Amino acid sequence: MTTKSAVLFALFLAVFATPLQAEEIRYENLKVSTIQSTGPAAQRADIVFVSEGFLADQHREYDAQVRSCLNILWSVSPFKELKDKFNVHVVYVDALRGTGYDSRGKRQIIYPFGSEYSGNTSSVRLTKSDKVRVAAANAPGADYIIVISTLAGRSHAGGMVVLAGDHAALPHEFGHLIGGLGDEYSSRSQLRDRDTHVLPSGRDLHYPNLQVDSKIDTTNSQSIQKTAKWGHFLDLPDADPIVSAYQGGYYRDIGVWRPSYSCIMRSSQGAIFCPVCHEELYKAILQKCRQPFAHEAYHRRFPLKNWKTKMY
């Protein structure tokens, strides 16, 4: 073999005999865009959007969905009044195309956080939720994480919000994430919700907007005022019937009570939060921003009469 041939053969081995490195999903050193900055992270509530299922050439589509989410959020009280308490960051985690094909003949998507349907339900769960926090840490602050998944299904909130196509659910899910609020709806169509959320024995539910039968006396307004978690509202002008005790909540028609007839926590398509849930959210946001909550000033700004035309 000539010297020239030997060199060419060596180059051939170097190029073709070395295994190709598979493309990998990145969770660090990601593109981050801050679209709202109102103060230092230590004194603000930082929202971080994280993409799930969007390819590198779909950033514009992802940005449009982020804007849609924010338009919905800022249209709902108390978020619209407290908009200046939030910083908003957008993190781009690029999905990859798989080698297989779906039922429509399109290349499968490799979801960075493992989006899949939970059991036989339409609820979308993330099998790699730990990676979400790694990705969110690319942002300057990450108090509240919103994952926008391209896998269409039922949105939910645990330690983070997972939006799966229904952006209108964001205020409801933030009720869980920020305010620690419980679901007020009766889940006859989702019996699994009731089965997986049993009532506690001998104690109350920990949610500020829900109370079990044995812990509340609904005989009259005086007994409700004394025993309900939200009893202080019944001292306020125009309380009845806006705030009282209404049966149904925590995926049940009976056995659990809620403070108002209607609320976003009863229906994610509802227009407003009831007064009790509204106050809980307002307090939680101020607490995150290390600002005090002034009870009297709050109720002067948000008198119960404001809810009359909106709820009844």
mmCIF file of N, CA and C in Angstrom, residues 162-273:
data_model
loop_
_atom_site.group_PDB
_atom_site.id
_atom_site.type_symbol
_atom_site.label_atom_id
_atom_site.label_comp_id
_atom_site.label_asym_id
_atom_site.label_seq_id
_atom_site.Cartn_x
_atom_site.Cartn_y
_atom_site.Cartn_z
ATOM 1 N N VAL A 162 -49.166 22.022 34.297
ATOM 2 C CA VAL A 162 -48.973 21.402 32.988
ATOM 3 C C VAL A 162 -50.188 21.742 32.138
ATOM 4 N N LEU A 163 -49.986 22.587 31.133
ATOM 5 C CA LEU A 163 -51.057 22.957 30.212
ATOM 6 C C LEU A 163 -50.958 22.085 28.972
ATOM 7 N N ALA A 164 -52.046 21.400 28.663
ATOM 8 C CA ALA A 164 -52.040 20.468 27.538
ATOM 9 C C ALA A 164 -53.126 20.847 26.542
ATOM 10 N N GLY A 165 -53.046 22.051 26.033
ATOM 11 C CA GLY A 165 -53.981 22.482 25.004
ATOM 12 C C GLY A 165 -55.042 23.453 25.470
ATOM 13 N N ASP A 166 -55.422 23.415 26.748
ATOM 14 C CA ASP A 166 -56.491 24.269 27.245
ATOM 15 C C ASP A 166 -55.908 25.407 28.068
ATOM 16 N N HIS A 167 -55.604 26.518 27.430
ATOM 17 C CA HIS A 167 -55.022 27.655 28.138
ATOM 18 C C HIS A 167 -56.016 28.305 29.093
ATOM 19 N N ALA A 168 -57.307 28.151 28.828
ATOM 20 C CA ALA A 168 -58.327 28.746 29.695
ATOM 21 C C ALA A 168 -58.268 28.178 31.105
ATOM 22 N N ALA A 169 -57.640 27.029 31.266
ATOM 23 C CA ALA A 169 -57.542 26.403 32.581
ATOM 24 C C ALA A 169 -56.462 27.032 33.454
ATOM 25 N N LEU A 170 -55.639 27.932 32.903
ATOM 26 C CA LEU A 170 -54.500 28.462 33.658
ATOM 27 C C LEU A 170 -54.899 29.161 34.955
ATOM 28 N N PRO A 171 -55.873 30.079 34.982
ATOM 29 C CA PRO A 171 -56.239 30.691 36.264
ATOM 30 C C PRO A 171 -56.660 29.659 37.309
ATOM 31 N N HIS A 172 -57.438 28.665 36.896
ATOM 32 C CA HIS A 172 -57.846 27.586 37.809
ATOM 33 C C HIS A 172 -56.623 26.849 38.353
ATOM 34 N N GLU A 173 -55.693 26.496 37.472
ATOM 35 C CA GLU A 173 -54.508 25.755 37.907
ATOM 36 C C GLU A 173 -53.612 26.617 38.791
ATOM 37 N N PHE A 174 -53.563 27.921 38.519
ATOM 38 C CA PHE A 174 -52.812 28.818 39.395
ATOM 39 C C PHE A 174 -53.494 28.945 40.756
ATOM 40 N N GLY A 175 -54.814 28.743 40.797
ATOM 41 C CA GLY A 175 -55.501 28.698 42.081
ATOM 42 C C GLY A 175 -54.933 27.604 42.963
ATOM 43 N N HIS A 176 -54.641 26.455 42.357
ATOM 44 C CA HIS A 176 -53.980 25.365 43.086
ATOM 45 C C HIS A 176 -52.551 25.743 43.459
ATOM 46 N N LEU A 177 -51.788 26.150 42.457
ATOM 47 C CA LEU A 177 -50.344 26.322 42.621
ATOM 48 C C LEU A 177 -49.990 27.486 43.536
ATOM 49 N N ILE A 178 -50.661 28.614 43.371
ATOM 50 C CA ILE A 178 -50.322 29.805 44.146
ATOM 51 C C ILE A 178 -51.131 29.897 45.434
ATOM 52 N N GLY A 179 -52.440 29.681 45.329
ATOM 53 C CA GLY A 179 -53.294 29.874 46.491
ATOM 54 C C GLY A 179 -53.510 28.651 47.354
ATOM 55 N N GLY A 180 -53.049 27.484 46.899
ATOM 56 C CA GLY A 180 -53.282 26.263 47.664
ATOM 57 C C GLY A 180 -54.755 25.913 47.742
ATOM 58 N N LEU A 181 -55.521 26.284 46.722
ATOM 59 C CA LEU A 181 -56.965 26.079 46.715
ATOM 60 C C LEU A 181 -57.328 24.685 46.219
ATOM 61 N N GLY A 182 -58.455 24.183 46.695
ATOM 62 C CA GLY A 182 -58.915 22.863 46.290
ATOM 63 C C GLY A 182 -59.976 22.945 45.210
ATOM 64 N N ASP A 183 -60.180 21.848 44.494
ATOM 65 C CA ASP A 183 -61.219 21.779 43.465
ATOM 66 C C ASP A 183 -62.595 21.774 44.115
ATOM 67 N N GLU A 184 -63.486 22.611 43.602
ATOM 68 C CA GLU A 184 -64.824 22.719 44.170
ATOM 69 C C GLU A 184 -65.875 21.969 43.356
ATOM 70 N N TYR A 185 -65.474 21.403 42.228
ATOM 71 C CA TYR A 185 -66.482 20.790 41.354
ATOM 72 C C TYR A 185 -66.815 19.367 41.780
ATOM 73 N N SER A 186 -67.989 18.917 41.334
ATOM 74 C CA SER A 186 -68.419 17.538 41.544
ATOM 75 C C SER A 186 -68.022 16.748 40.310
ATOM 76 N N SER A 187 -67.253 15.700 40.489
ATOM 77 C CA SER A 187 -66.632 15.020 39.355
ATOM 78 C C SER A 187 -67.350 13.730 39.003
ATOM 79 N N ARG A 188 -68.618 13.849 38.653
ATOM 80 C CA ARG A 188 -69.368 12.645 38.300
ATOM 81 C C ARG A 188 -68.862 12.019 37.008
ATOM 82 N N SER A 189 -68.322 12.851 36.117
ATOM 83 C CA SER A 189 -67.803 12.319 34.857
ATOM 84 C C SER A 189 -66.368 11.819 34.995
ATOM 85 N N GLN A 190 -65.739 12.155 36.111
ATOM 86 C CA GLN A 190 -64.359 11.717 36.361
ATOM 87 C C GLN A 190 -64.324 11.016 37.717
ATOM 88 N N LEU A 191 -64.947 9.854 37.800
ATOM 89 C CA LEU A 191 -65.039 9.142 39.071
ATOM 90 C C LEU A 191 -63.667 8.837 39.653
ATOM 91 N N ARG A 192 -62.682 8.757 38.780
ATOM 92 C CA ARG A 192 -61.324 8.479 39.246
ATOM 93 C C ARG A 192 -60.839 9.580 40.188
ATOM 94 N N ASP A 193 -61.251 10.829 39.940
ATOM 95 C CA ASP A 193 -60.877 11.931 40.828
ATOM 96 C C ASP A 193 -61.352 11.658 42.247
ATOM 97 N N ARG A 194 -62.593 11.212 42.367
ATOM 98 C CA ARG A 194 -63.160 10.950 43.685
ATOM 99 C C ARG A 194 -62.480 9.756 44.348
ATOM 100 N N ASP A 195 -62.202 8.751 43.560
ATOM 101 C CA ASP A 195 -61.584 7.545 44.112
ATOM 102 C C ASP A 195 -60.171 7.800 44.623
ATOM 103 N N THR A 196 -59.452 8.704 43.962
ATOM 104 C CA THR A 196 -58.063 8.961 44.353
ATOM 105 C C THR A 196 -57.936 10.103 45.354
ATOM 106 N N HIS A 197 -59.058 10.744 45.697
ATOM 107 C CA HIS A 197 -59.041 11.834 46.675
ATOM 108 C C HIS A 197 -60.069 11.516 47.765
ATOM 109 N N VAL A 198 -59.694 10.650 48.674
ATOM 110 C CA VAL A 198 -60.606 10.248 49.742
ATOM 111 C C VAL A 198 -60.667 11.338 50.803
ATOM 112 N N LEU A 199 -61.797 11.405 51.497
ATOM 113 C CA LEU A 199 -61.939 12.385 52.565
ATOM 114 C C LEU A 199 -61.138 11.950 53.781
ATOM 115 N N PRO A 200 -60.489 12.882 54.470
ATOM 116 C CA PRO A 200 -59.700 12.515 55.653
ATOM 117 C C PRO A 200 -60.609 12.063 56.788
ATOM 118 N N SER A 201 -60.120 11.171 57.595
ATOM 119 C CA SER A 201 -60.892 10.647 58.720
ATOM 120 C C SER A 201 -60.590 11.452 59.987
ATOM 121 N N GLY A 202 -61.639 12.036 60.564
ATOM 122 C CA GLY A 202 -61.487 12.745 61.826
ATOM 123 C C GLY A 202 -60.866 14.129 61.734
ATOM 124 N N ARG A 203 -60.605 14.596 60.551
ATOM 125 C CA ARG A 203 -60.020 15.941 60.408
ATOM 126 C C ARG A 203 -60.569 16.596 59.146
ATOM 127 N N ASP A 204 -60.228 17.868 58.998
ATOM 128 C CA ASP A 204 -60.749 18.633 57.869
ATOM 129 C C ASP A 204 -59.790 18.576 56.686
ATOM 130 N N LEU A 205 -60.290 18.952 55.526
ATOM 131 C CA LEU A 205 -59.430 19.150 54.359
ATOM 132 C C LEU A 205 -58.528 20.356 54.607
ATOM 133 N N HIS A 206 -57.333 20.341 54.052
ATOM 134 C CA HIS A 206 -56.392 21.428 54.329
ATOM 135 C C HIS A 206 -56.601 22.644 53.437
ATOM 136 N N TYR A 207 -57.507 22.569 52.484
ATOM 137 C CA TYR A 207 -57.740 23.680 51.567
ATOM 138 C C TYR A 207 -58.536 24.795 52.250
ATOM 139 N N PRO A 208 -58.179 26.060 52.019
ATOM 140 C CA PRO A 208 -58.892 27.165 52.674
ATOM 141 C C PRO A 208 -60.305 27.384 52.156
ATOM 142 N N ASN A 209 -60.655 26.792 51.021
ATOM 143 C CA ASN A 209 -61.971 26.998 50.408
ATOM 144 C C ASN A 209 -62.874 25.774 50.482
ATOM 145 N N LEU A 210 -62.487 24.769 51.241
ATOM 146 C CA LEU A 210 -63.286 23.547 51.363
ATOM 147 C C LEU A 210 -63.352 23.108 52.820
ATOM 148 N N GLN A 211 -64.506 22.579 53.215
ATOM 149 C CA GLN A 211 -64.678 22.132 54.591
ATOM 150 C C GLN A 211 -65.616 20.927 54.621
ATOM 151 N N VAL A 212 -65.244 19.913 55.400
ATOM 152 C CA VAL A 212 -66.057 18.697 55.473
ATOM 153 C C VAL A 212 -67.231 18.901 56.422
ATOM 154 N N ASP A 213 -68.246 18.080 56.242
ATOM 155 C CA ASP A 213 -69.491 18.160 57.009
ATOM 156 C C ASP A 213 -69.268 18.290 58.508
ATOM 157 N N SER A 214 -68.398 17.451 59.045
ATOM 158 C CA SER A 214 -68.237 17.367 60.496
ATOM 159 C C SER A 214 -67.540 18.576 61.101
ATOM 160 N N LYS A 215 -66.983 19.452 60.267
ATOM 161 C CA LYS A 215 -66.219 20.592 60.778
ATOM 162 C C LYS A 215 -66.920 21.932 60.567
ATOM 163 N N ILE A 216 -68.121 21.913 60.045
ATOM 164 C CA ILE A 216 -68.853 23.157 59.810
ATOM 165 C C ILE A 216 -70.310 22.968 60.205
ATOM 166 N N ASP A 217 -70.891 23.977 60.855
ATOM 167 C CA ASP A 217 -72.299 23.959 61.239
ATOM 168 C C ASP A 217 -73.042 24.913 60.316
ATOM 169 N N THR A 218 -73.861 24.352 59.442
ATOM 170 C CA THR A 218 -74.554 25.164 58.438
ATOM 171 C C THR A 218 -76.007 25.451 58.821
ATOM 172 N N THR A 219 -76.326 25.373 60.107
ATOM 173 C CA THR A 219 -77.702 25.587 60.556
ATOM 174 C C THR A 219 -78.222 26.963 60.161
ATOM 175 N N ASN A 220 -77.419 27.990 60.371
ATOM 176 C CA ASN A 220 -77.800 29.358 60.028
ATOM 177 C C ASN A 220 -76.541 30.188 59.802
ATOM 178 N N SER A 221 -76.727 31.462 59.462
ATOM 179 C CA SER A 221 -75.573 32.308 59.143
ATOM 180 C C SER A 221 -74.661 32.506 60.342
ATOM 181 N N GLN A 222 -75.255 32.541 61.548
ATOM 182 C CA GLN A 222 -74.431 32.710 62.747
ATOM 183 C C GLN A 222 -73.531 31.502 62.978
ATOM 184 N N SER A 223 -74.082 30.300 62.791
ATOM 185 C CA SER A 223 -73.279 29.093 62.996
ATOM 186 C C SER A 223 -72.215 28.951 61.910
ATOM 187 N N ILE A 224 -72.544 29.370 60.699
ATOM 188 C CA ILE A 224 -71.547 29.336 59.621
ATOM 189 C C ILE A 224 -70.408 30.297 59.935
ATOM 190 N N GLN A 225 -70.772 31.485 60.417
ATOM 191 C CA GLN A 225 -69.759 32.488 60.742
ATOM 192 C C GLN A 225 -68.797 31.973 61.813
ATOM 193 N N LYS A 226 -69.311 31.220 62.769
ATOM 194 C CA LYS A 226 -68.481 30.717 63.863
ATOM 195 C C LYS A 226 -67.617 29.528 63.458
ATOM 196 N N THR A 227 -68.083 28.716 62.526
ATOM 197 C CA THR A 227 -67.398 27.446 62.260
ATOM 198 C C THR A 227 -66.704 27.351 60.903
ATOM 199 N N ALA A 228 -67.074 28.201 59.964
ATOM 200 C CA ALA A 228 -66.462 28.117 58.630
ATOM 201 C C ALA A 228 -65.072 28.741 58.619
ATOM 202 N N LYS A 229 -64.189 28.186 57.813
ATOM 203 C CA LYS A 229 -62.847 28.755 57.654
ATOM 204 C C LYS A 229 -62.926 30.194 57.158
ATOM 205 N N TRP A 230 -63.937 30.476 56.388
ATOM 206 C CA TRP A 230 -64.123 31.799 55.787
ATOM 207 C C TRP A 230 -65.154 32.631 56.560
ATOM 208 N N GLY A 231 -65.359 32.315 57.834
ATOM 209 C CA GLY A 231 -66.387 32.973 58.639
ATOM 210 C C GLY A 231 -66.240 34.480 58.742
ATOM 211 N N HIS A 232 -65.002 34.990 58.666
ATOM 212 C CA HIS A 232 -64.804 36.442 58.812
ATOM 213 C C HIS A 232 -65.484 37.233 57.693
ATOM 214 N N PHE A 233 -65.759 36.584 56.564
ATOM 215 C CA PHE A 233 -66.430 37.279 55.465
ATOM 216 C C PHE A 233 -67.879 37.619 55.813
ATOM 217 N N LEU A 234 -68.492 36.825 56.677
ATOM 218 C CA LEU A 234 -69.899 37.043 56.991
ATOM 219 C C LEU A 234 -70.125 38.280 57.850
ATOM 220 N N ASP A 235 -69.049 38.875 58.350
ATOM 221 C CA ASP A 235 -69.129 40.147 59.072
ATOM 222 C C ASP A 235 -69.193 41.336 58.126
ATOM 223 N N LEU A 236 -68.863 41.114 56.871
ATOM 224 C CA LEU A 236 -68.734 42.201 55.910
ATOM 225 C C LEU A 236 -70.076 42.559 55.279
ATOM 226 N N PRO A 237 -70.249 43.824 54.874
ATOM 227 C CA PRO A 237 -71.486 44.217 54.179
ATOM 228 C C PRO A 237 -71.673 43.420 52.888
ATOM 229 N N ASP A 238 -72.917 43.110 52.579
ATOM 230 C CA ASP A 238 -73.298 42.415 51.339
ATOM 231 C C ASP A 238 -72.816 40.967 51.274
ATOM 232 N N ALA A 239 -72.516 40.385 52.437
ATOM 233 C CA ALA A 239 -71.999 39.008 52.423
ATOM 234 C C ALA A 239 -73.031 38.010 51.903
ATOM 235 N N ASP A 240 -74.247 38.092 52.397
ATOM 236 C CA ASP A 240 -75.288 37.140 52.004
ATOM 237 C C ASP A 240 -75.932 37.578 50.684
ATOM 238 N N PRO A 241 -76.038 36.721 49.683
ATOM 239 C CA PRO A 241 -75.687 35.292 49.658
ATOM 240 C C PRO A 241 -74.342 35.010 48.984
ATOM 241 N N ILE A 242 -73.522 36.055 48.812
ATOM 242 C CA ILE A 242 -72.281 35.874 48.055
ATOM 243 C C ILE A 242 -71.351 34.896 48.751
ATOM 244 N N VAL A 243 -71.190 35.075 50.069
ATOM 245 C CA VAL A 243 -70.370 34.147 50.851
ATOM 246 C C VAL A 243 -71.251 33.523 51.919
ATOM 247 N N SER A 244 -71.307 32.208 51.925
ATOM 248 C CA SER A 244 -72.104 31.475 52.904
ATOM 249 C C SER A 244 -71.523 30.068 53.003
ATOM 250 N N ALA A 245 -72.352 29.062 52.798
ATOM 251 C CA ALA A 245 -71.891 27.671 52.743
ATOM 252 C C ALA A 245 -72.743 26.943 51.716
ATOM 253 N N TYR A 246 -72.109 26.471 50.667
ATOM 254 C CA TYR A 246 -72.791 25.779 49.577
ATOM 255 C C TYR A 246 -72.260 24.351 49.489
ATOM 256 N N GLN A 247 -73.179 23.410 49.443
ATOM 257 C CA GLN A 247 -72.768 22.009 49.453
ATOM 258 C C GLN A 247 -72.256 21.567 48.082
ATOM 259 N N GLY A 248 -71.178 20.798 48.124
ATOM 260 C CA GLY A 248 -70.575 20.272 46.907
ATOM 261 C C GLY A 248 -69.167 20.786 46.725
ATOM 262 N N GLY A 249 -68.244 19.871 46.522
ATOM 263 C CA GLY A 249 -66.847 20.232 46.320
ATOM 264 C C GLY A 249 -65.962 19.021 46.514
ATOM 265 N N TYR A 250 -64.710 19.153 46.160
ATOM 266 C CA TYR A 250 -63.737 18.067 46.282
ATOM 267 C C TYR A 250 -64.245 16.811 45.579
ATOM 268 N N TYR A 251 -64.826 17.010 44.379
ATOM 269 C CA TYR A 251 -65.285 15.944 43.485
ATOM 270 C C TYR A 251 -66.542 15.240 43.989
ATOM 271 N N ARG A 252 -67.285 15.906 44.923
ATOM 272 C CA ARG A 252 -68.474 15.287 45.510
ATOM 273 C C ARG A 252 -69.650 16.259 45.498
ATOM 274 N N ASP A 253 -70.862 15.693 45.441
ATOM 275 C CA ASP A 253 -72.070 16.518 45.514
ATOM 276 C C ASP A 253 -72.447 16.833 46.953
ATOM 277 N N ILE A 254 -72.117 15.938 47.871
ATOM 278 C CA ILE A 254 -72.469 16.127 49.277
ATOM 279 C C ILE A 254 -71.263 15.794 50.150
ATOM 280 N N GLY A 255 -71.324 16.260 51.390
ATOM 281 C CA GLY A 255 -70.276 15.934 52.355
ATOM 282 C C GLY A 255 -69.159 16.950 52.440
ATOM 283 N N VAL A 256 -69.103 17.871 51.490
ATOM 284 C CA VAL A 256 -68.074 18.916 51.474
ATOM 285 C C VAL A 256 -68.748 20.242 51.130
ATOM 286 N N TRP A 257 -68.290 21.307 51.789
ATOM 287 C CA TRP A 257 -68.881 22.633 51.600
ATOM 288 C C TRP A 257 -67.859 23.607 51.036
ATOM 289 N N ARG A 258 -68.364 24.552 50.245
ATOM 290 C CA ARG A 258 -67.544 25.604 49.647
ATOM 291 C C ARG A 258 -68.165 26.959 50.001
ATOM 292 N N PRO A 259 -67.442 28.062 49.854
ATOM 293 C CA PRO A 259 -67.945 29.350 50.343
ATOM 294 C C PRO A 259 -68.936 30.070 49.436
ATOM 295 N N SER A 260 -68.890 29.844 48.128
ATOM 296 C CA SER A 260 -69.751 30.582 47.201
ATOM 297 C C SER A 260 -70.367 29.643 46.175
ATOM 298 N N TYR A 261 -71.446 30.127 45.570
ATOM 299 C CA TYR A 261 -72.147 29.290 44.595
ATOM 300 C C TYR A 261 -71.274 29.007 43.380
ATOM 301 N N SER A 262 -70.589 30.044 42.869
ATOM 302 C CA SER A 262 -69.761 29.865 41.679
ATOM 303 C C SER A 262 -68.364 30.415 41.911
ATOM 304 N N CYS A 263 -67.415 29.865 41.167
ATOM 305 C CA CYS A 263 -66.008 30.243 41.325
ATOM 306 C C CYS A 263 -65.204 29.547 40.237
ATOM 307 N N ILE A 264 -64.093 30.128 39.881
ATOM 308 C CA ILE A 264 -63.193 29.473 38.922
ATOM 309 C C ILE A 264 -62.742 28.119 39.452
ATOM 310 N N MET A 265 -62.663 27.953 40.758
ATOM 311 C CA MET A 265 -62.249 26.665 41.316
ATOM 312 C C MET A 265 -63.361 25.617 41.196
ATOM 313 N N ARG A 266 -64.563 26.060 40.881
ATOM 314 C CA ARG A 266 -65.647 25.102 40.618
ATOM 315 C C ARG A 266 -65.719 24.773 39.141
ATOM 316 N N SER A 267 -65.361 25.713 38.307
ATOM 317 C CA SER A 267 -65.319 25.493 36.865
ATOM 318 C C SER A 267 -64.175 26.298 36.288
ATOM 319 N N SER A 268 -63.260 25.623 35.597
ATOM 320 C CA SER A 268 -62.116 26.329 35.016
ATOM 321 C C SER A 268 -62.552 27.309 33.944
ATOM 322 N N GLN A 269 -63.802 27.167 33.477
ATOM 323 C CA GLN A 269 -64.341 28.097 32.490
ATOM 324 C C GLN A 269 -65.078 29.258 33.155
ATOM 325 N N GLY A 270 -65.114 29.257 34.492
ATOM 326 C CA GLY A 270 -65.785 30.331 35.206
ATOM 327 C C GLY A 270 -65.087 31.660 35.003
ATOM 328 N N ALA A 271 -65.843 32.735 35.169
ATOM 329 C CA ALA A 271 -65.312 34.060 34.858
ATOM 330 C C ALA A 271 -64.441 34.630 35.965
ATOM 331 N N ILE A 272 -64.766 34.334 37.227
ATOM 332 C CA ILE A 272 -64.080 34.984 38.343
ATOM 333 C C ILE A 272 -63.836 33.998 39.484
ATOM 334 N N PHE A 273 -62.911 34.385 40.363
ATOM 335 C CA PHE A 273 -62.729 33.689 41.625
ATOM 336 C C PHE A 273 -63.742 34.241 42.623
#
